[in-house]
C-alpha cells in the first residue's frame, strides 16, 4: 500500500464548477502538506503549503487538512480552463525525524471544459 | 521569485553512455533534490543535498550519483545509462528548515 493515495482521474468539470481534489495518507507523523500544480511539459509549481490541521485560503484555492482522518483536500472555486493541469499532493513529517524528504501522491489530472 | 534552471529540456542518449544532468538555483538555497517522475508512480527521490559536497541517498539511488561542488549547482550523473532510466527528471531546491521545495521544468531523458 502506498503511503499517499491520490485518485489519478482524469477529472473533467465544466467551467465555473467547484473542484475537489483529495489525498489520503497512512503515516500519522506527517505534519506539513503541500499542493503542487503541474502543467504539461513543465515542472510542479507550489500552490498551497499548510502545517497541521485546518484550512488555508488563497484566492480561488482552499487547502484543507484533517489529520484525524488522514485526509487532505484542495478546493478550486470558479474553475477556469487555465486550471487544467495535474495536481500533486505532497507531505512530510517533522524536520528532525524526516528531514526535507517529501512523499508525493501520483497526481490527479484535472480538465476544465469551456 | 525562485528560479531553478535545468540545463536541458530534452535529451537523447544511448545505453552505456555516462549522462550528466545539471541544475542551478539562484536563491542561495541550502537544499537541492533530484527526482524522477514516471506515469502512475509519481515523483520518486533519487538523491538530495543539504550542503556543498554533501549528499544523501533517496529512495531510488541505484544507477545514479550526484555532485555538489558549489551551493547553487547540483548535478545528477547516470554512470552507465540504461533504457529503464528513460524518464522525466526534476530538480528542486528549498531554503532549509520547513520551507517548501521549488522545482525546475524538468529534463525529459530518453535512453535508446
GROMACS .gro file of N, CA and C in nm, chain B residues 9 20 35 37 42 44 46 49 73 76 78 86 88 96 99-100 104:
model
   51
  123UNK      N    1   1.602   2.060  -2.172
  123UNK     CA    2   1.462   2.020  -2.163
  123UNK      C    3   1.441   1.878  -2.214
  134UNK      N    4   2.511   1.342  -1.787
  134UNK     CA    5   2.513   1.446  -1.683
  134UNK      C    6   2.389   1.534  -1.700
  149UNK      N    7   1.465   1.425  -0.851
  149UNK     CA    8   1.356   1.329  -0.857
  149UNK      C    9   1.346   1.276  -1.000
  151UNK      N   10   1.016   1.131  -1.245
  151UNK     CA   11   0.871   1.125  -1.248
  151UNK      C   12   0.827   1.032  -1.359
  156UNK      N   13   0.433   0.869  -0.979
  156UNK     CA   14   0.457   0.998  -0.916
  156UNK      C   15   0.603   1.035  -0.914
  158UNK      N   16   0.968   1.029  -0.743
  158UNK     CA   17   1.048   0.949  -0.652
  158UNK      C   18   1.185   1.015  -0.635
  160UNK      N   19   1.568   1.060  -0.583
  160UNK     CA   20   1.689   0.986  -0.619
  160UNK      C   21   1.801   1.019  -0.520
  163UNK      N   22   2.078   1.690  -0.126
  163UNK     CA   23   2.198   1.750  -0.068
  163UNK      C   24   2.159   1.864   0.024
  187UNK      N   25   2.466   2.476  -0.758
  187UNK     CA   26   2.464   2.377  -0.866
  187UNK      C   27   2.462   2.235  -0.811
  190UNK      N   28   2.326   1.557  -1.151
  190UNK     CA   29   2.288   1.416  -1.144
  190UNK      C   30   2.363   1.342  -1.254
  192UNK      N   31   2.428   0.973  -1.450
  192UNK     CA   32   2.395   0.834  -1.478
  192UNK      C   33   2.523   0.768  -1.524
  200UNK      N   34   1.499   0.588  -1.876
  200UNK     CA   35   1.419   0.682  -1.955
  200UNK      C   36   1.309   0.736  -1.866
  202UNK      N   37   1.128   1.145  -1.689
  202UNK     CA   38   1.136   1.289  -1.666
  202UNK      C   39   1.212   1.309  -1.536
  210UNK      N   40   1.563   2.561   0.337
  210UNK     CA   41   1.607   2.495   0.459
  210UNK      C   42   1.499   2.509   0.564
  213UNK      N   43   1.088   2.523   0.496
  213UNK     CA   44   1.049   2.589   0.371
  213UNK      C   45   1.019   2.488   0.262
  214UNK      N   46   0.923   2.518   0.175
  214UNK     CA   47   0.883   2.421   0.072
  214UNK      C   48   0.986   2.412  -0.041
  218UNK      N   49   1.235   2.292  -1.093
  218UNK     CA   50   1.263   2.332  -1.230
  218UNK      C   51   1.162   2.270  -1.325
   0.00000   0.00000   0.00000
